[in-house]
Coordinates of N, CA, C and O in Angstrom, one line a residue:
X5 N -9.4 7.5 -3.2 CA -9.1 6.3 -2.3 C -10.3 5.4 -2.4 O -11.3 6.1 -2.5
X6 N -10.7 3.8 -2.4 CA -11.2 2.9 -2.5 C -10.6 1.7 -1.5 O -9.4 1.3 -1.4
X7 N -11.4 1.4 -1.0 CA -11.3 0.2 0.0 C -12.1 -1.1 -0.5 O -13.3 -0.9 -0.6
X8 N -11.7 -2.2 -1.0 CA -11.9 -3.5 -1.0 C -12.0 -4.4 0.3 O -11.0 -4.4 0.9
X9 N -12.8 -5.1 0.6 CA -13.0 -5.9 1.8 C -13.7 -6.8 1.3 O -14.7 -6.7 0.6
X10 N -13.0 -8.2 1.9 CA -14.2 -9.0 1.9 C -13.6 -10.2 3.0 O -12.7 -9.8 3.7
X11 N -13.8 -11.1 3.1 CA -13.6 -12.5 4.5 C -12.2 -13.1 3.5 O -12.0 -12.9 2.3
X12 N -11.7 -13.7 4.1 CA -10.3 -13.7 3.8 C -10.5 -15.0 2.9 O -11.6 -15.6 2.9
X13 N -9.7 -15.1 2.4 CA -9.8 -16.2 0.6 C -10.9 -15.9 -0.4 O -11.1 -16.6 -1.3
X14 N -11.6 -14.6 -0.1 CA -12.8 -14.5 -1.2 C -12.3 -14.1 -2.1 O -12.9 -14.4 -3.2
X15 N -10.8 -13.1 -2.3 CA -10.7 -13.0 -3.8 C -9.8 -11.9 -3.9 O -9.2 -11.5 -4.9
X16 N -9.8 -11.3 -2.8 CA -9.4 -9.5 -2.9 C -7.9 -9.1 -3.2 O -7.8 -7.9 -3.3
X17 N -6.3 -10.1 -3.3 CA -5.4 -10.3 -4.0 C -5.9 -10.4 -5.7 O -5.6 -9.6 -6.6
X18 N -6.5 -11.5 -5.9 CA -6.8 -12.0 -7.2 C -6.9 -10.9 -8.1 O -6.3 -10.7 -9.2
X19 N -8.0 -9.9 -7.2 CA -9.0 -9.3 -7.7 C -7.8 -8.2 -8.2 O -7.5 -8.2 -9.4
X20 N -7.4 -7.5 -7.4 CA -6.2 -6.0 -7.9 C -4.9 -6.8 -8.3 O -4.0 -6.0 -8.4
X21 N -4.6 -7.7 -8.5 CA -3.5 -8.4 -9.5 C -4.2 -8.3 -11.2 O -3.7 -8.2 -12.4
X22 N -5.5 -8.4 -10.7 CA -5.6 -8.5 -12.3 C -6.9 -7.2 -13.0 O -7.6 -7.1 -14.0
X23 N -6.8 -6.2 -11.7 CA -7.6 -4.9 -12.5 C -7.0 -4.4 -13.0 O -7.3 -3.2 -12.8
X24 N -5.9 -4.4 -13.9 CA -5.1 -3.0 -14.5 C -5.8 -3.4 -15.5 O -6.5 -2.6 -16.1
X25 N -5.7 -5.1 -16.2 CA -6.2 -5.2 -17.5 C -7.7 -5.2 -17.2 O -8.1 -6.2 -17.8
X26 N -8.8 -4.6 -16.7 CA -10.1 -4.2 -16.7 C -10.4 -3.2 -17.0 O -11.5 -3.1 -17.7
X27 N -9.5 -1.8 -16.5 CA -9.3 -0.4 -16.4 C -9.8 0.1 -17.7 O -9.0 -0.3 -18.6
X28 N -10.7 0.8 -18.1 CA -11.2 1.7 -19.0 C -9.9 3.0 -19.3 O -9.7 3.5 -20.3
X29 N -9.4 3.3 -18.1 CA -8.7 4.6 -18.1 C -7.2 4.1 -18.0 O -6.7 3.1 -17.5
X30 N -6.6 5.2 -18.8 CA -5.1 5.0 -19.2 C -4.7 5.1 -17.7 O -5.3 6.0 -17.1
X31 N -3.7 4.2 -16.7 CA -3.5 4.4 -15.6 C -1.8 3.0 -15.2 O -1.6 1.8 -15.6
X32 N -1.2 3.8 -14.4 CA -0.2 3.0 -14.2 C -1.0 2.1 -12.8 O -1.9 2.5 -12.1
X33 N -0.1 0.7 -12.9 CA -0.7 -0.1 -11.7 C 0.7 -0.5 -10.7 O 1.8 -0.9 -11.2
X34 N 0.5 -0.4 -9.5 CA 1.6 -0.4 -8.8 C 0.7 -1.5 -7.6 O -0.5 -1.2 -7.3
X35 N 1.4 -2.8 -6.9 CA 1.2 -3.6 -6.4 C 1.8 -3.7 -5.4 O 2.9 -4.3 -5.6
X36 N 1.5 -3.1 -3.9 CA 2.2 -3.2 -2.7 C 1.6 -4.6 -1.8 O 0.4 -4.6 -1.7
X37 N 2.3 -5.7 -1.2 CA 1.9 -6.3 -0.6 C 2.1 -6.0 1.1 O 3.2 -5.7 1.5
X38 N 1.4 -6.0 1.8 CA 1.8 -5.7 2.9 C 1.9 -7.2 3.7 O 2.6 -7.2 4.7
X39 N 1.5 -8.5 3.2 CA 1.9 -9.8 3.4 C 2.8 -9.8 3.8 O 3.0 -10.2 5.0
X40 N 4.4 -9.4 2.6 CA 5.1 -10.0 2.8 C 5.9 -9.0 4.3 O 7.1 -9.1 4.4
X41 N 5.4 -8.5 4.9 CA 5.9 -8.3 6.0 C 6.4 -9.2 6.6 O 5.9 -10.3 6.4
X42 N 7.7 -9.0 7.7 CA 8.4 -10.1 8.4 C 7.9 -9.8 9.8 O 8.5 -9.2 10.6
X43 N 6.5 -10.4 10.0 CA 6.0 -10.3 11.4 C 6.3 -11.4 12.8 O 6.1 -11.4 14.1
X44 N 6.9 -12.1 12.1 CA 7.2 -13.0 12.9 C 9.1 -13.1 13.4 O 10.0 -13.5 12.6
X45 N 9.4 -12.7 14.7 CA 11.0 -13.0 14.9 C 11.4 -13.9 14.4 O 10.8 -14.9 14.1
X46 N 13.0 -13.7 14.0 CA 13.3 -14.4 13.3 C 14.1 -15.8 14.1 O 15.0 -15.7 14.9
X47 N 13.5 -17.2 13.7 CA 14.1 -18.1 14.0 C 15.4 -18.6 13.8 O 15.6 -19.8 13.5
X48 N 16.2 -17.6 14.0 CA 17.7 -18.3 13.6 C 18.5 -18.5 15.0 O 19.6 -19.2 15.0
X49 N 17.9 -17.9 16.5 CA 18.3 -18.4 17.2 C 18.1 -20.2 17.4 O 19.0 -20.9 17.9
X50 N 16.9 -20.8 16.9 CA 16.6 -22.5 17.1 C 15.3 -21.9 18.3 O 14.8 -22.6 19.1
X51 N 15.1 -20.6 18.2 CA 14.0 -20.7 19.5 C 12.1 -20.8 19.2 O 11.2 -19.9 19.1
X52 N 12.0 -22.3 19.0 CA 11.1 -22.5 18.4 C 9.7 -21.8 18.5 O 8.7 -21.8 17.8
X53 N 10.1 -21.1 20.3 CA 8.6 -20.0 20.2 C 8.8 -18.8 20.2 O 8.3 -17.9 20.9
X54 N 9.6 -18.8 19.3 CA 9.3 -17.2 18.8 C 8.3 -16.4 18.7 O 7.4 -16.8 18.0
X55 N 8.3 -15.5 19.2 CA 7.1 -14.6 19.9 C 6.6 -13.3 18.3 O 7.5 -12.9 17.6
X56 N 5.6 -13.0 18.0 CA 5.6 -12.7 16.8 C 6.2 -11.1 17.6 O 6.2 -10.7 18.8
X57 N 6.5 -10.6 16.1 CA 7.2 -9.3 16.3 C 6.3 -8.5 15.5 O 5.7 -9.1 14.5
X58 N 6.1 -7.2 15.8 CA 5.1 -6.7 15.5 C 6.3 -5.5 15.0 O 7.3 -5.2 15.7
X59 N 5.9 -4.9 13.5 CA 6.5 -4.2 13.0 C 6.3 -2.5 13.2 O 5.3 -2.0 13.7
X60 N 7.4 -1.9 12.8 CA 7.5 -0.7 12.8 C 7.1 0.3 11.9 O 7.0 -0.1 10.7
X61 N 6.7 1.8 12.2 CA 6.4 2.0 10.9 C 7.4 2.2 9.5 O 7.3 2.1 8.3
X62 N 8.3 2.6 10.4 CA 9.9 2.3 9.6 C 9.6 1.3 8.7 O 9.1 1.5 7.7
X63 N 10.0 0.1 9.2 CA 10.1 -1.1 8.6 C 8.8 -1.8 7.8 O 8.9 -2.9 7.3
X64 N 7.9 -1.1 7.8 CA 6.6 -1.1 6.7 C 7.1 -0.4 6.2 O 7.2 -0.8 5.1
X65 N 7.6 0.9 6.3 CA 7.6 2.2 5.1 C 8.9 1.3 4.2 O 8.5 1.1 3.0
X66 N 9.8 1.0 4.4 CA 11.2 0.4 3.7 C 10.6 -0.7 3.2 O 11.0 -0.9 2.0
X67 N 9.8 -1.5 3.5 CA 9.1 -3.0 2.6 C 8.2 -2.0 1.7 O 8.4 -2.2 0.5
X68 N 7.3 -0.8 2.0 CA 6.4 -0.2 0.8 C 7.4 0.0 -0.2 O 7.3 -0.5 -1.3
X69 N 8.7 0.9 0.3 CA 9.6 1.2 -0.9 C 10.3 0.2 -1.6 O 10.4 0.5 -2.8
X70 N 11.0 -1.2 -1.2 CA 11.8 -2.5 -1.8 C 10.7 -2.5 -2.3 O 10.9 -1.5 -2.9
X71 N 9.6 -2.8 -2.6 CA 8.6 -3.5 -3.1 C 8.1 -2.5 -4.6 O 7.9 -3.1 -5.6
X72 N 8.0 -1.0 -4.5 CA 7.9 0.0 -5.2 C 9.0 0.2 -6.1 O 8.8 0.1 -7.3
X73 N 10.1 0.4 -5.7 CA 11.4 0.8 -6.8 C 11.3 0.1 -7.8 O 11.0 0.7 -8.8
X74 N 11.5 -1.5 -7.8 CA 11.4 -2.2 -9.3 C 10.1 -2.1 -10.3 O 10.0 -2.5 -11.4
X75 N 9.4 -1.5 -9.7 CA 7.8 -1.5 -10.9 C 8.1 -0.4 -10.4 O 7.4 -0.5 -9.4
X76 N 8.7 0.9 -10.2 CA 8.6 2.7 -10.3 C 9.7 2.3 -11.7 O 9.2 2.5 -12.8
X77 N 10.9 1.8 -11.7 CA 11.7 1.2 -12.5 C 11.2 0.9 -14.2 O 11.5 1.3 -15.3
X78 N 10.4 0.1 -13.4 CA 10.4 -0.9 -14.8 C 9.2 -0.3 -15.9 O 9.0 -0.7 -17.1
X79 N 8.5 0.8 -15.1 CA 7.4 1.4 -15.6 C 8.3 2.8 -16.7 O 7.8 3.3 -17.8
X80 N 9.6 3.2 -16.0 CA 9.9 3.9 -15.8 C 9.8 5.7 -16.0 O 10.2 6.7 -16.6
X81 N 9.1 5.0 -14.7 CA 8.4 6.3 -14.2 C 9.6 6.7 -12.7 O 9.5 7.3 -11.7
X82 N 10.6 6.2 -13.2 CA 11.9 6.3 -11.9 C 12.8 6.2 -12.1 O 13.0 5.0 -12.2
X83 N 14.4 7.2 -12.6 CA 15.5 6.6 -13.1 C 16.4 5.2 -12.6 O 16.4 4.9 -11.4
X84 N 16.8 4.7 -13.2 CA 17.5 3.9 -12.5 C 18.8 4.6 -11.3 O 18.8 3.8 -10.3
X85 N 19.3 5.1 -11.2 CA 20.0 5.9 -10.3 C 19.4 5.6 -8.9 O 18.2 5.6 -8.7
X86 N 20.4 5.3 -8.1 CA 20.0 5.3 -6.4 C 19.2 6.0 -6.1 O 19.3 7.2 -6.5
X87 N 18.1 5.7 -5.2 CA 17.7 6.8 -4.8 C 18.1 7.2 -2.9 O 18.1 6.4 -1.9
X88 N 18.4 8.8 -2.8 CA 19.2 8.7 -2.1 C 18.8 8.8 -0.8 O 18.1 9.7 -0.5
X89 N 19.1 8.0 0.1 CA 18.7 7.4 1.4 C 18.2 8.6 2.4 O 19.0 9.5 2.7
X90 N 17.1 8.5 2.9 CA 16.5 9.9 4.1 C 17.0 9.3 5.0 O 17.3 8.1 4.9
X91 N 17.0 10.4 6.2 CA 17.1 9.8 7.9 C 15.7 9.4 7.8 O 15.7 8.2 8.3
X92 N 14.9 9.5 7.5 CA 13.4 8.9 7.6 C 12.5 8.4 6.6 O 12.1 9.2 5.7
X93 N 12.0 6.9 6.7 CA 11.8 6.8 5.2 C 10.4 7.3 4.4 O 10.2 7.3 3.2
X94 N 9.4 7.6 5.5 CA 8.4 8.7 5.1 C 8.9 9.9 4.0 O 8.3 10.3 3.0
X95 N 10.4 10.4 4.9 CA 11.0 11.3 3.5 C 11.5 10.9 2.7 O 11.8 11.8 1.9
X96 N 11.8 9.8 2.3 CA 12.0 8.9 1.3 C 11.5 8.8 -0.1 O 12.0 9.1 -1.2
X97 N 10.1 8.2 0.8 CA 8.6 7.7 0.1 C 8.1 9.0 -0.4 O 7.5 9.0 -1.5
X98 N 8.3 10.4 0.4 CA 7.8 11.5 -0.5 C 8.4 11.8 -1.4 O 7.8 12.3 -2.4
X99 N 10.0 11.6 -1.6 CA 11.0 12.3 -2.6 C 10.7 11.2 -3.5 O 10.6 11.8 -4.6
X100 N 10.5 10.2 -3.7 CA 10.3 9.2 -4.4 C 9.0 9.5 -5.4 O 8.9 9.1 -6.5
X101 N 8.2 10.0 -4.9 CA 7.1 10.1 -5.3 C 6.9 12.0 -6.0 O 6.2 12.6 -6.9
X102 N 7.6 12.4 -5.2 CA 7.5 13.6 -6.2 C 8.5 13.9 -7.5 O 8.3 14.7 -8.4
X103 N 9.6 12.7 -7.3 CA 10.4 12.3 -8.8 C 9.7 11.3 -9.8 O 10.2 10.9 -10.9
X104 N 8.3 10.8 -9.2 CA 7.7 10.4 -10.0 C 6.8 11.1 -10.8 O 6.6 11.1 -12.0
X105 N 6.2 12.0 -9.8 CA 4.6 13.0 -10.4 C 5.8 13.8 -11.8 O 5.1 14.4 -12.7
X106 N 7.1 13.8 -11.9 CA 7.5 14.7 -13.0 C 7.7 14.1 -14.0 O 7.9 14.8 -15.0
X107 N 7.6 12.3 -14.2 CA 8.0 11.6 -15.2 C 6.5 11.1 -15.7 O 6.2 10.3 -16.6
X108 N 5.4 11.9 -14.5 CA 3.9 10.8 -15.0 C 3.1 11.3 -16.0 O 2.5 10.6 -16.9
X109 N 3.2 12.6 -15.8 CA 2.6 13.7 -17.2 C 1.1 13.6 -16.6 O 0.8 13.9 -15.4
X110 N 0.2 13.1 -17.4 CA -1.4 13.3 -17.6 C -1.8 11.5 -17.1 O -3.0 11.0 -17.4
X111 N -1.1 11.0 -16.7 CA -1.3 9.9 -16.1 C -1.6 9.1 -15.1 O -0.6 8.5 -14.8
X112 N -2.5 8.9 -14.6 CA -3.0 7.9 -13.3 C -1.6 7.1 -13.1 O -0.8 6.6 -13.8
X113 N -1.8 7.0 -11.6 CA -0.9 5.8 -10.9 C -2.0 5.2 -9.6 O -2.3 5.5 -8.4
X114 N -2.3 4.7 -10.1 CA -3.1 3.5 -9.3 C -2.2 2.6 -8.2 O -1.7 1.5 -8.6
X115 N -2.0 3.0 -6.9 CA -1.5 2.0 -5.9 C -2.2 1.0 -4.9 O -2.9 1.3 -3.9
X116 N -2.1 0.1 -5.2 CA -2.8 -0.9 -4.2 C -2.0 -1.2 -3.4 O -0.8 -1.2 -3.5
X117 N -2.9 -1.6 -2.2 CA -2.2 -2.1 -1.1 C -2.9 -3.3 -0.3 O -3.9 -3.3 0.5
X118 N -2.0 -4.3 -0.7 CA -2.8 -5.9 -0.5 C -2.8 -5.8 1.1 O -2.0 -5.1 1.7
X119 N -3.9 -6.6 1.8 CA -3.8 -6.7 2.7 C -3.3 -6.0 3.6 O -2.2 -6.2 4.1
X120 N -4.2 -4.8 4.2 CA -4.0 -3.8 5.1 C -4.1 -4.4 6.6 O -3.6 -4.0 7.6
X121 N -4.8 -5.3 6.4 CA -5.4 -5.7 8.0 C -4.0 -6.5 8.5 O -4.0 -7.3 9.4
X122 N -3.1 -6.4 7.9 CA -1.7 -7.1 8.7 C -1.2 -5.9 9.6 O -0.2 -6.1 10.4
X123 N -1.6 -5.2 9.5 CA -1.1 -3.7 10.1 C -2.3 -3.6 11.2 O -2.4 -2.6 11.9
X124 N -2.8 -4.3 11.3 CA -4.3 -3.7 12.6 C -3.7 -4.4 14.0 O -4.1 -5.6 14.2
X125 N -3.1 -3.9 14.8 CA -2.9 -4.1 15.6 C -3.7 -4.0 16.8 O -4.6 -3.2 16.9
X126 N -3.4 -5.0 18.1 CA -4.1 -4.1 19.1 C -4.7 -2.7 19.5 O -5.8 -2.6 20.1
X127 N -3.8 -1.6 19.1 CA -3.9 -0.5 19.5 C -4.0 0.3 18.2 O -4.0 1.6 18.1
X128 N -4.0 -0.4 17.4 CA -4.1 0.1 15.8 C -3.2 1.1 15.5 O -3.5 1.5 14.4
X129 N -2.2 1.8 16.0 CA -1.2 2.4 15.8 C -0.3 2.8 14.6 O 0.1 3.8 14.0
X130 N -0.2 1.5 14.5 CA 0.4 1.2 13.6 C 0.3 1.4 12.0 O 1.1 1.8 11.1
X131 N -1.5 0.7 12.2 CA -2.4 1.3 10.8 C -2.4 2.8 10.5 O -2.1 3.5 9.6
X132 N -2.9 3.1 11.8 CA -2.7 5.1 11.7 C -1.4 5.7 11.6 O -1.2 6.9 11.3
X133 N -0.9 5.2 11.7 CA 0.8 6.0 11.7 C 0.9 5.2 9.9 O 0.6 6.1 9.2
X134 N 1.1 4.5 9.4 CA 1.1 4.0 7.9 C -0.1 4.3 7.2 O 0.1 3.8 6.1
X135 N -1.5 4.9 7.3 CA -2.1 5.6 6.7 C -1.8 7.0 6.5 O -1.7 7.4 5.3
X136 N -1.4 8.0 7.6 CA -1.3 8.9 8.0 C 0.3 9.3 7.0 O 0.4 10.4 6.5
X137 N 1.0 8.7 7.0 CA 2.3 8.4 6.5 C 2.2 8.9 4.2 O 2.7 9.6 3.3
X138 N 0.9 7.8 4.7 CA 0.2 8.4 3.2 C -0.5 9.5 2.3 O -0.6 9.6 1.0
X139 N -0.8 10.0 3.1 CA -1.4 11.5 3.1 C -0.3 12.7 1.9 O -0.4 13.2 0.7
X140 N 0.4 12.6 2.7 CA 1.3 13.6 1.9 C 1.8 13.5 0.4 O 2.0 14.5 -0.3
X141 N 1.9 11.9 -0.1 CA 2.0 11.2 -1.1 C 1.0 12.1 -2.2 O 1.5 12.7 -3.2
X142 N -0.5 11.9 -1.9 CA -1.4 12.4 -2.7 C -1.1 13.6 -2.9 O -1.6 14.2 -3.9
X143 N -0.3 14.3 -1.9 CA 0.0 16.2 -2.0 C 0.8 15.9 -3.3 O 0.3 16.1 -4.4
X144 N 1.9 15.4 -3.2 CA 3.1 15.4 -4.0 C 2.6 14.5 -5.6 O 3.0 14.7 -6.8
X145 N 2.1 14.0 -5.2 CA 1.4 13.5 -6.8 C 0.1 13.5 -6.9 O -0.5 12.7 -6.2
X146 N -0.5 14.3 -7.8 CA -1.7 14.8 -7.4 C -2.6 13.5 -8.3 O -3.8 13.3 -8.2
X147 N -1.5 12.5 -9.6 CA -2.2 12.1 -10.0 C -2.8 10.4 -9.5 O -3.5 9.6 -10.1
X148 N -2.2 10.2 -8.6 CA -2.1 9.3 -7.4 C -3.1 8.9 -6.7 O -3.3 9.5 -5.7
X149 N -3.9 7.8 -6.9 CA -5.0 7.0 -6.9 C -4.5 6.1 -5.4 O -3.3 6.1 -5.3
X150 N -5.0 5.5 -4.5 CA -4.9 4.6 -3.6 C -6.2 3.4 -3.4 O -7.4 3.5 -3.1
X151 N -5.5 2.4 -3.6 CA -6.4 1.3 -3.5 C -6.2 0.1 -2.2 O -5.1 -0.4 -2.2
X152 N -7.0 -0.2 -1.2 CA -6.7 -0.8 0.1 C -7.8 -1.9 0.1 O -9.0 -1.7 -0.1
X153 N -7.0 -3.3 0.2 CA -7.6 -4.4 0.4 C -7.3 -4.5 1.7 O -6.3 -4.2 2.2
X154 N -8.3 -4.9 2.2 CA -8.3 -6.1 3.7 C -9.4 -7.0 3.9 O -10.2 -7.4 3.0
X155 N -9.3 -7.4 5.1 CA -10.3 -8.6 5.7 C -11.3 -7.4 5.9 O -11.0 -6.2 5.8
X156 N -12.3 -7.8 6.2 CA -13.8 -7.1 6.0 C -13.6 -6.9 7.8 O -13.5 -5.8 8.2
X157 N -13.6 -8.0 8.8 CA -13.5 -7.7 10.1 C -12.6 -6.5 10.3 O -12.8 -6.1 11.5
X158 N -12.0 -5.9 9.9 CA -10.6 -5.6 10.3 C -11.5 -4.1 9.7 O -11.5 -3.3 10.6
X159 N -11.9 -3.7 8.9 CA -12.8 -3.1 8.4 C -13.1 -1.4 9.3 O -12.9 -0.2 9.3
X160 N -13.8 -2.5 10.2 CA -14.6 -0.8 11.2 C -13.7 -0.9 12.5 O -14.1 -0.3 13.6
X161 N -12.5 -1.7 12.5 CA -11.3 -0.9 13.5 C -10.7 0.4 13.2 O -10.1 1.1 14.1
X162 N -10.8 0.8 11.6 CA -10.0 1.8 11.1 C -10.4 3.3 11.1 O -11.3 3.7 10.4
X163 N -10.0 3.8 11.6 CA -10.7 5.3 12.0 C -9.5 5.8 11.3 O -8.3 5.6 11.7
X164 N -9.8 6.3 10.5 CA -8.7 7.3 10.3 C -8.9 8.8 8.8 O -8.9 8.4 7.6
X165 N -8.9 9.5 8.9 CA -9.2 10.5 7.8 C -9.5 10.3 6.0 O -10.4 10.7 5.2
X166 N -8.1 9.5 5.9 CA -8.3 9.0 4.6 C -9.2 7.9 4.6 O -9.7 7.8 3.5
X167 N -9.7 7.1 5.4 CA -11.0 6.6 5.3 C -12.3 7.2 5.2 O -13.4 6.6 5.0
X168 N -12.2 8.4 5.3 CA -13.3 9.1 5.4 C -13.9 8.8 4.1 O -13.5 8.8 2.9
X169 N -15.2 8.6 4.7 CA -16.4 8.7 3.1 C -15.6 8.0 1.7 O -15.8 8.3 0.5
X170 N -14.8 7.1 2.2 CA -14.2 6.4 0.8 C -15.2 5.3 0.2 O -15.6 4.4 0.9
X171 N -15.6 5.3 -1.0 CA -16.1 4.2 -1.5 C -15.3 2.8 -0.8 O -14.1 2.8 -0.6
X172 N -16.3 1.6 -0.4 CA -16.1 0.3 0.6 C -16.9 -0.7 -0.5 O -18.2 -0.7 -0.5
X173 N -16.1 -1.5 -1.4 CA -16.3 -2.3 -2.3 C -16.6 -4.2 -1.3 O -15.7 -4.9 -1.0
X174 N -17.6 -4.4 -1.0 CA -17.4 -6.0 -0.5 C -17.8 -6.9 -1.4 O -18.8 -7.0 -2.1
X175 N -16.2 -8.1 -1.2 CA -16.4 -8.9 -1.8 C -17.3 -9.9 -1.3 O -17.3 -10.1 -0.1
X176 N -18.2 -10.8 -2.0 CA -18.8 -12.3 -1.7 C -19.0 -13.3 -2.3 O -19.3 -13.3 -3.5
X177 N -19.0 -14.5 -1.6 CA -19.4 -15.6 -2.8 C -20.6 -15.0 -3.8 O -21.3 -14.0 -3.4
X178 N -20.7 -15.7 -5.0 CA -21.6 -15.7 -5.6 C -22.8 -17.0 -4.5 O -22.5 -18.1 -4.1
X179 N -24.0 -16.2 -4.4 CA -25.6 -17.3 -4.0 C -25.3 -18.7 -4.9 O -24.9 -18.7 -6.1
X180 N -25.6 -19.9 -4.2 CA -25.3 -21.0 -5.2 C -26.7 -21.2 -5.4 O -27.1 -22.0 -6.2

């Protein structure tokens, strides 16, 4: 696991869109945005103050997966065949991933995950329950790399195990 951080516009999208072609080591690159989360209600009532909606970890876990299937696909490292729906999508996300560790052989899978600090909630809950969520992943694919961008503030709210002792890359301007 590796953590990227730096002040928000310094680079840290840029930067894991375009590390696969840097990579010294043979490794698959998988690109999760946590952006495009729908945090805000949706305005189709005309109610122009829509109160932001703060997501579930359900409904992060189902945007990790829409977001995963077409590059698990296209890599394929994932048949095309449905894959078949859990009562929970944590069980999902593991069956998903242990039908991958059998198509990956001797090969790295590098997952990033843009923008973590959309998940830092008041009570940060949310982050620990979608960290925590991830854990088991690395059981099931042992060759399964995790890469986590955020805002640098957002940084030392995160207590959580898989943070533990992880390498913390910060980004900054270059000194003019």
């Amino acid at each position: 696991t590796l953590v990227i951080c730096g002040t928000p516009l310094i680079g840290k999208t840029s930067l894991v869109k375009h590390v696969g072609a840097l990579q010294s080591f043979q490794a698959f690159n998988l690109l999760v945005s946590l952006s495009e989360l729908n945090l805000v209600a949706a305005e189709a009532d005309g109610d122009a103050a829509a109160q932001p909606e703060t997501p579930t970890i359900n409904s992060v876990l189902q945007s990790v997966i829409d977001q995963l299937l077409p590059q698990l696909r296209l890599l394929d490292l994932l048949s095309p065949a449905p894959v078949e729906p859990a009562t929970q999508t944590v069980s999902m996300l593991r069956h998903i991933f242990a039908r991958v560790n059998q198509r990956l052989g001797s090969q790295r899978l590098v997952l990033y995950f843009d923008d973590l600090h959309r998940l830092c909630t008041d009570d940060m809950a949310l982050a620990a329950g979608f960290l925590t969520s991830l854990i088991p992943l690395l059981d099931e694919c042992p060759q399964l790399y995790l890469v986590f961008t955020l805002n640098q503030d957002k940084l030392s709210r995160i207590q959580h195990p898989l943070f533990e002792n992880v390498p913390v890359f910060n980004l900054g301007s270059l000194p003019t």
